[in-house]
Amino acid sequence: MTVVNENTFTTYDTFYIGGEWVQPSTDHTITPIDASTEQPLGRVPEGAEADIDRAVAAARAAFDDPSGWAQWEPRRRAEVMERLAEAIDKRADQFVQRVSAQNGMPVAVAQQLEIGYPSAVLRYYAGLARELSTIETREGLFGGPIDVRRYPVGVVAAIVPWNFPQALSMFKIAPAMATGCTLVIKPSPETVLDAYLLAEAIDEAQVPHGVINIVPAGREVGAYLVAHPGVDKVAFTGSTAAGRSIAEVCGRLLRPVTLELGGKSAAIVLDDAELNLAKIGAGLFGSTLLNNGQTCFLGTRVLAPRNRYNEVVEAFTALAGSLTVGIASDPTTQIGPMATARQRARVESYIAKGRAEGARLTVGGARPKDLDQGWFVEPTVFADVDNGATIAREEIFGPVLSLIPYDGIDDAVRIANDSDFGLGGTVWTADPERGAAVAQRIRTGTIGVNRYIPDPAAPFGGVKASGLGRELGPEGLAGYLQIQTVYR
Ligand code: NAD
C-alpha cells in the first residue's frame, strides 16, 4: 500500500486483495468530495472487472482451502473477529472524520453509529460464532439417524451504500466471518476512504489472506460482481431500484441474495402521545431526521390524530426549526449536508413537487442562507399531505417530513400500511402496551414504540419493496449458511 496523507488529502494507489496491497488493473481513479466544503478529499483507484476477477479468485481460494478459514473451528474465527474489532476501535477518530467528511454525516452521529456500533456488531457475532452448532442429529420418521449440517454458503459479494458505510458493511462482514464465508466488498464511490481504513484494520488484525477483499467501484462493476461465476451469495444494501435489478440477476442465476432497500416508514402519533420536545425531541429526531434524513428506516410520514393535529404540526415544525444545520465536522451540528450534489438536487426536486401538489410548507424548504458551500438543505416539514402525494409515496432520502392527518386508529393503520415500502416506523404514545398493539398491525420489518434504534441482537430488514431477508441478530446467520441433510 502506498498512502500519502498531505494534511487533508489522502491518496491510496492499491487495492486490498488476497491479504496484499495490489496494483490496480487500470489507471482510473475515484475522487471522494467533502460534502460540507465541496473540496476533494483524496484519490483512490477505481476497480474494474479485472480487479473484481482477482478479488473473487482470492476469496474463492481462501474459501476452498481444504484446511482453511471455512473449515476452522468457529471459536478460532471468533478470535480473529475480536482482533479485527480491536483494530477498528483503534482507528475510531479516523473513521469518524473520514465518514463524516465524505457523506456529510454529523460527527456526533458518526461517533454513535459508524464507530463503536460496527465493532459491537462484530463482537456480538464473534459470540454467536462460539456457540454456533453446525450439526444436529435427529431421529428420522422412517427410522435411522439423520444429520442436518449447516455449512458456510461460500464467497459473498457485499455491496454497500454511502449513508452508513461502516455499519452496513459490518452487517455483512460479521455474519460472514462467523459462519466461515469469505467476502468481496464493493463500497460506494462516495465513501472509499473509510473502506481503506477498514482494509488497514483487516491487515493489522491478521485476518487470513483472501477472507476479506475490498474493491471500490461504481455500479457497472458492482453489477459485474453480482453476476460473477465465482460468487455464491449476494448481500446488498441500497436503493430499491438497484435491488430490483440485482434480484433479477440473482433470480436468473438462482443465487441466494439478501436485499436491504429503501423505506418510507410511518411515525404514528397516538392521541395520548407526549409532545413536549424537551422530553421526546431527541427520540423524534433520531427516528425521523437522523443523518440528514439519509437513513433508510426513518419515519418520514408522520401520522397525526385529527383532534391533536395542530399540536403535532407545531411540535414537528418547532423540532425541524430548532436543529443546528452546519458542517459535518462541527460537534454541535445536528443536520449536515446531503452526501452529493445529485442527492441535494433530488431532495430539492421533491420539495418543489410537495409545493406543486398543494402540501403546506411549515418550515424550511430552501438552502440555508449562511452556508454558501456544501450541499445543504434546510430541515423541511410539509403539513396537510395526502398519503397519495408523491412526497408521501416515494423515498426522498433527505430532511423532509410529510405530516398526514388521520381519524381513529384503524385509519392510522390503513394509511401506514398504504405504502410500497415496509422497513421501519414508530408509534408514539403514553401507553406502551397500546403502542405495541398498534405496532403489530403495521406491515413492516421493524418498528419501535417511543424509540427506534436497530439493535445488533435483533433481526433488521424489510418487507414489500424494502427488501428480502434479515441482517443482525442470530437470524442474520441464516443468510450465510447452507443446509445439507445426511440420512445415515
Ligand atoms: P444505490 O442503490 O444507488 O447504491 C448502493 C450500492 O450499490 C453502491 O455501492 C452502488 O455502486 C451499487 N450499485 C448500484 N446499482 C447496482 C447494480 N445494478 N448492481 C450492483 N451494484 C449496484 O443506493 P445509494 O444511493 O448508495 O444509497 C441510498 C439507498 O440505500 C436508499 O434507497 C436507502 O434507503 C437505501 N438503504 C437501505 C438500507 C437498509 O438497510 N434497508 C440501509 C441504508 C440505505
PDB file of N, CA, C and O in Angstrom, residues 424-466:
ATOM      1  N   GLY A 424     -39.192   0.424   8.496  1.00  0.00           N
ATOM      2  CA  GLY A 424     -39.094   0.857   9.893  1.00  0.00           C
ATOM      3  C   GLY A 424     -40.412   1.427  10.371  1.00  0.00           C
ATOM      4  O   GLY A 424     -41.483   1.014   9.926  1.00  0.00           O
ATOM      5  N   GLY A 425     -40.315   2.432  11.265  1.00  0.00           N
ATOM      6  CA  GLY A 425     -41.517   3.092  11.762  1.00  0.00           C
ATOM      7  C   GLY A 425     -41.511   3.179  13.271  1.00  0.00           C
ATOM      8  O   GLY A 425     -40.712   2.521  13.953  1.00  0.00           O
ATOM      9  N   THR A 426     -42.392   4.031  13.784  1.00  0.00           N
ATOM     10  CA  THR A 426     -42.516   4.197  15.232  1.00  0.00           C
ATOM     11  C   THR A 426     -43.975   4.457  15.590  1.00  0.00           C
ATOM     12  O   THR A 426     -44.764   4.900  14.744  1.00  0.00           O
ATOM     13  N   VAL A 427     -44.298   4.187  16.870  1.00  0.00           N
ATOM     14  CA  VAL A 427     -45.601   4.573  17.426  1.00  0.00           C
ATOM     15  C   VAL A 427     -45.299   5.390  18.679  1.00  0.00           C
ATOM     16  O   VAL A 427     -44.484   4.965  19.509  1.00  0.00           O
ATOM     17  N   TRP A 428     -45.930   6.562  18.803  1.00  0.00           N
ATOM     18  CA  TRP A 428     -45.681   7.463  19.939  1.00  0.00           C
ATOM     19  C   TRP A 428     -46.926   7.507  20.802  1.00  0.00           C
ATOM     20  O   TRP A 428     -48.008   7.851  20.328  1.00  0.00           O
ATOM     21  N   THR A 429     -46.772   7.131  22.079  1.00  0.00           N
ATOM     22  CA  THR A 429     -47.929   7.005  22.952  1.00  0.00           C
ATOM     23  C   THR A 429     -47.500   7.019  24.417  1.00  0.00           C
ATOM     24  O   THR A 429     -46.368   6.646  24.734  1.00  0.00           O
ATOM     25  N   ALA A 430     -48.451   7.409  25.299  1.00  0.00           N
ATOM     26  CA  ALA A 430     -48.186   7.350  26.738  1.00  0.00           C
ATOM     27  C   ALA A 430     -48.355   5.924  27.251  1.00  0.00           C
ATOM     28  O   ALA A 430     -47.996   5.622  28.391  1.00  0.00           O
ATOM     29  N   ASP A 431     -48.925   5.050  26.431  1.00  0.00           N
ATOM     30  CA  ASP A 431     -49.251   3.695  26.871  1.00  0.00           C
ATOM     31  C   ASP A 431     -48.504   2.678  25.980  1.00  0.00           C
ATOM     32  O   ASP A 431     -48.974   2.314  24.891  1.00  0.00           O
ATOM     33  N   PRO A 432     -47.326   2.210  26.435  1.00  0.00           N
ATOM     34  CA  PRO A 432     -46.501   1.329  25.603  1.00  0.00           C
ATOM     35  C   PRO A 432     -47.226   0.048  25.153  1.00  0.00           C
ATOM     36  O   PRO A 432     -46.981  -0.438  24.048  1.00  0.00           O
ATOM     37  N   GLU A 433     -48.144  -0.460  25.975  1.00  0.00           N
ATOM     38  CA  GLU A 433     -48.886  -1.672  25.589  1.00  0.00           C
ATOM     39  C   GLU A 433     -49.767  -1.383  24.371  1.00  0.00           C
ATOM     40  O   GLU A 433     -49.839  -2.158  23.425  1.00  0.00           O
ATOM     41  N   ARG A 434     -50.429  -0.238  24.451  1.00  0.00           N
ATOM     42  CA  ARG A 434     -51.285   0.176  23.339  1.00  0.00           C
ATOM     43  C   ARG A 434     -50.415   0.390  22.103  1.00  0.00           C
ATOM     44  O   ARG A 434     -50.781   0.012  20.989  1.00  0.00           O
ATOM     45  N   GLY A 435     -49.241   0.988  22.307  1.00  0.00           N
ATOM     46  CA  GLY A 435     -48.317   1.231  21.202  1.00  0.00           C
ATOM     47  C   GLY A 435     -47.892  -0.075  20.554  1.00  0.00           C
ATOM     48  O   GLY A 435     -47.850  -0.190  19.316  1.00  0.00           O
ATOM     49  N   ALA A 436     -47.583  -1.081  21.368  1.00  0.00           N
ATOM     50  CA  ALA A 436     -47.140  -2.368  20.821  1.00  0.00           C
ATOM     51  C   ALA A 436     -48.265  -3.032  20.035  1.00  0.00           C
ATOM     52  O   ALA A 436     -48.023  -3.665  18.989  1.00  0.00           O
ATOM     53  N   ALA A 437     -49.511  -2.852  20.510  1.00  0.00           N
ATOM     54  CA  ALA A 437     -50.649  -3.449  19.802  1.00  0.00           C
ATOM     55  C   ALA A 437     -50.812  -2.795  18.424  1.00  0.00           C
ATOM     56  O   ALA A 437     -51.090  -3.473  17.426  1.00  0.00           O
ATOM     57  N   VAL A 438     -50.630  -1.480  18.361  1.00  0.00           N
ATOM     58  CA  VAL A 438     -50.710  -0.799  17.061  1.00  0.00           C
ATOM     59  C   VAL A 438     -49.530  -1.243  16.192  1.00  0.00           C
ATOM     60  O   VAL A 438     -49.690  -1.547  14.997  1.00  0.00           O
ATOM     61  N   ALA A 439     -48.333  -1.317  16.788  1.00  0.00           N
ATOM     62  CA  ALA A 439     -47.124  -1.695  16.034  1.00  0.00           C
ATOM     63  C   ALA A 439     -47.323  -3.041  15.325  1.00  0.00           C
ATOM     64  O   ALA A 439     -46.908  -3.219  14.183  1.00  0.00           O
ATOM     65  N   GLN A 440     -47.989  -3.966  16.013  1.00  0.00           N
ATOM     66  CA  GLN A 440     -48.170  -5.302  15.429  1.00  0.00           C
ATOM     67  C   GLN A 440     -49.088  -5.304  14.214  1.00  0.00           C
ATOM     68  O   GLN A 440     -49.103  -6.252  13.454  1.00  0.00           O
ATOM     69  N   ARG A 441     -49.837  -4.236  14.043  1.00  0.00           N
ATOM     70  CA  ARG A 441     -50.742  -4.169  12.881  1.00  0.00           C
ATOM     71  C   ARG A 441     -50.072  -3.544  11.654  1.00  0.00           C
ATOM     72  O   ARG A 441     -50.687  -3.468  10.587  1.00  0.00           O
ATOM     73  N   ILE A 442     -48.830  -3.091  11.816  1.00  0.00           N
ATOM     74  CA  ILE A 442     -48.157  -2.416  10.698  1.00  0.00           C
ATOM     75  C   ILE A 442     -47.315  -3.431   9.919  1.00  0.00           C
ATOM     76  O   ILE A 442     -46.539  -4.185  10.515  1.00  0.00           O
ATOM     77  N   ARG A 443     -47.484  -3.452   8.600  1.00  0.00           N
ATOM     78  CA  ARG A 443     -46.710  -4.378   7.757  1.00  0.00           C
ATOM     79  C   ARG A 443     -45.327  -3.784   7.508  1.00  0.00           C
ATOM     80  O   ARG A 443     -45.103  -3.051   6.547  1.00  0.00           O
ATOM     81  N   THR A 444     -44.431  -4.086   8.426  1.00  0.00           N
ATOM     82  CA  THR A 444     -43.080  -3.534   8.349  1.00  0.00           C
ATOM     83  C   THR A 444     -42.118  -4.497   9.034  1.00  0.00           C
ATOM     84  O   THR A 444     -42.516  -5.229   9.949  1.00  0.00           O
ATOM     85  N   GLY A 445     -40.856  -4.478   8.601  1.00  0.00           N
ATOM     86  CA  GLY A 445     -39.883  -5.423   9.163  1.00  0.00           C
ATOM     87  C   GLY A 445     -39.461  -5.078  10.574  1.00  0.00           C
ATOM     88  O   GLY A 445     -39.139  -5.960  11.369  1.00  0.00           O
ATOM     89  N   THR A 446     -39.450  -3.784  10.908  1.00  0.00           N
ATOM     90  CA  THR A 446     -39.027  -3.334  12.243  1.00  0.00           C
ATOM     91  C   THR A 446     -39.875  -2.125  12.619  1.00  0.00           C
ATOM     92  O   THR A 446     -40.271  -1.342  11.756  1.00  0.00           O
ATOM     93  N   ILE A 447     -40.131  -1.972  13.918  1.00  0.00           N
ATOM     94  CA  ILE A 447     -40.906  -0.790  14.356  1.00  0.00           C
ATOM     95  C   ILE A 447     -40.626  -0.563  15.839  1.00  0.00           C
ATOM     96  O   ILE A 447     -40.352  -1.528  16.574  1.00  0.00           O
ATOM     97  N   GLY A 448     -40.642   0.695  16.270  1.00  0.00           N
ATOM     98  CA  GLY A 448     -40.347   0.999  17.665  1.00  0.00           C
ATOM     99  C   GLY A 448     -41.518   1.675  18.346  1.00  0.00           C
ATOM    100  O   GLY A 448     -42.328   2.335  17.689  1.00  0.00           O
ATOM    101  N   VAL A 449     -41.608   1.514  19.659  1.00  0.00           N
ATOM    102  CA  VAL A 449     -42.600   2.242  20.446  1.00  0.00           C
ATOM    103  C   VAL A 449     -41.843   3.283  21.275  1.00  0.00           C
ATOM    104  O   VAL A 449     -41.037   2.921  22.138  1.00  0.00           O
ATOM    105  N   ASN A 450     -42.050   4.532  20.959  1.00  0.00           N
ATOM    106  CA  ASN A 450     -41.394   5.675  21.617  1.00  0.00           C
ATOM    107  C   ASN A 450     -39.873   5.663  21.490  1.00  0.00           C
ATOM    108  O   ASN A 450     -39.191   6.380  22.231  1.00  0.00           O
ATOM    109  N   ARG A 451     -39.317   4.841  20.624  1.00  0.00           N
ATOM    110  CA  ARG A 451     -37.876   4.849  20.359  1.00  0.00           C
ATOM    111  C   ARG A 451     -37.616   4.030  19.119  1.00  0.00           C
ATOM    112  O   ARG A 451     -38.463   3.224  18.704  1.00  0.00           O
ATOM    113  N   TYR A 452     -36.432   4.222  18.521  1.00  0.00           N
ATOM    114  CA  TYR A 452     -36.065   3.362  17.395  1.00  0.00           C
ATOM    115  C   TYR A 452     -34.554   3.366  17.272  1.00  0.00           C
ATOM    116  O   TYR A 452     -33.936   4.417  17.100  1.00  0.00           O
ATOM    117  N   ILE A 453     -33.962   2.196  17.394  1.00  0.00           N
ATOM    118  CA  ILE A 453     -32.540   2.057  17.081  1.00  0.00           C
ATOM    119  C   ILE A 453     -32.319   0.590  16.703  1.00  0.00           C
ATOM    120  O   ILE A 453     -32.676  -0.299  17.470  1.00  0.00           O
ATOM    121  N   PRO A 454     -31.804   0.336  15.485  1.00  0.00           N
ATOM    122  CA  PRO A 454     -31.575  -1.062  15.120  1.00  0.00           C
ATOM    123  C   PRO A 454     -30.571  -1.689  16.096  1.00  0.00           C
ATOM    124  O   PRO A 454     -29.443  -1.224  16.204  1.00  0.00           O
ATOM    125  N   ASP A 455     -31.009  -2.679  16.849  1.00  0.00           N
ATOM    126  CA  ASP A 455     -30.150  -3.293  17.862  1.00  0.00           C
ATOM    127  C   ASP A 455     -29.460  -4.512  17.255  1.00  0.00           C
ATOM    128  O   ASP A 455     -30.114  -5.336  16.611  1.00  0.00           O
ATOM    129  N   PRO A 456     -28.129  -4.637  17.455  1.00  0.00           N
ATOM    130  CA  PRO A 456     -27.411  -5.764  16.855  1.00  0.00           C
ATOM    131  C   PRO A 456     -28.003  -7.129  17.229  1.00  0.00           C
ATOM    132  O   PRO A 456     -27.861  -8.090  16.471  1.00  0.00           O
ATOM    133  N   ALA A 457     -28.691  -7.208  18.371  1.00  0.00           N
ATOM    134  CA  ALA A 457     -29.185  -8.506  18.831  1.00  0.00           C
ATOM    135  C   ALA A 457     -30.523  -8.900  18.201  1.00  0.00           C
ATOM    136  O   ALA A 457     -31.036  -9.982  18.497  1.00  0.00           O
ATOM    137  N   ALA A 458     -31.109  -8.053  17.364  1.00  0.00           N
ATOM    138  CA  ALA A 458     -32.429  -8.364  16.806  1.00  0.00           C
ATOM    139  C   ALA A 458     -32.423  -8.207  15.289  1.00  0.00           C
ATOM    140  O   ALA A 458     -31.746  -7.321  14.759  1.00  0.00           O
ATOM    141  N   PRO A 459     -33.191  -9.053  14.579  1.00  0.00           N
ATOM    142  CA  PRO A 459     -33.159  -9.001  13.117  1.00  0.00           C
ATOM    143  C   PRO A 459     -33.636  -7.661  12.571  1.00  0.00           C
ATOM    144  O   PRO A 459     -34.591  -7.072  13.083  1.00  0.00           O
ATOM    145  N   PHE A 460     -32.970  -7.228  11.503  1.00  0.00           N
ATOM    146  CA  PHE A 460     -33.281  -5.949  10.858  1.00  0.00           C
ATOM    147  C   PHE A 460     -33.487  -6.207   9.370  1.00  0.00           C
ATOM    148  O   PHE A 460     -32.699  -6.912   8.736  1.00  0.00           O
ATOM    149  N   GLY A 461     -34.549  -5.617   8.805  1.00  0.00           N
ATOM    150  CA  GLY A 461     -34.786  -5.783   7.374  1.00  0.00           C
ATOM    151  C   GLY A 461     -36.208  -5.401   7.048  1.00  0.00           C
ATOM    152  O   GLY A 461     -36.958  -4.964   7.923  1.00  0.00           O
ATOM    153  N   GLY A 462     -36.572  -5.546   5.773  1.00  0.00           N
ATOM    154  CA  GLY A 462     -37.862  -5.030   5.353  1.00  0.00           C
ATOM    155  C   GLY A 462     -38.761  -6.041   4.685  1.00  0.00           C
ATOM    156  O   GLY A 462     -38.350  -7.169   4.388  1.00  0.00           O
ATOM    157  N   VAL A 463     -40.011  -5.613   4.466  1.00  0.00           N
ATOM    158  CA  VAL A 463     -40.973  -6.375   3.657  1.00  0.00           C
ATOM    159  C   VAL A 463     -41.330  -5.498   2.457  1.00  0.00           C
ATOM    160  O   VAL A 463     -40.909  -4.349   2.360  1.00  0.00           O
ATOM    161  N   LYS A 464     -42.103  -6.056   1.544  1.00  0.00           N
ATOM    162  CA  LYS A 464     -42.518  -5.355   0.317  1.00  0.00           C
ATOM    163  C   LYS A 464     -41.282  -4.788  -0.404  1.00  0.00           C
ATOM    164  O   LYS A 464     -40.252  -5.464  -0.484  1.00  0.00           O
ATOM    165  N   ALA A 465     -41.349  -3.554  -0.896  1.00  0.00           N
ATOM    166  CA  ALA A 465     -40.233  -3.019  -1.686  1.00  0.00           C
ATOM    167  C   ALA A 465     -39.030  -2.629  -0.822  1.00  0.00           C
ATOM    168  O   ALA A 465     -38.063  -2.054  -1.325  1.00  0.00           O
ATOM    169  N   SER A 466     -39.083  -2.923   0.480  1.00  0.00           N
ATOM    170  CA  SER A 466     -37.942  -2.617   1.348  1.00  0.00           C
ATOM    171  C   SER A 466     -36.950  -3.764   1.445  1.00  0.00           C
ATOM    172  O   SER A 466     -35.902  -3.605   2.084  1.00  0.00           O
TER     173      SER A 466
END
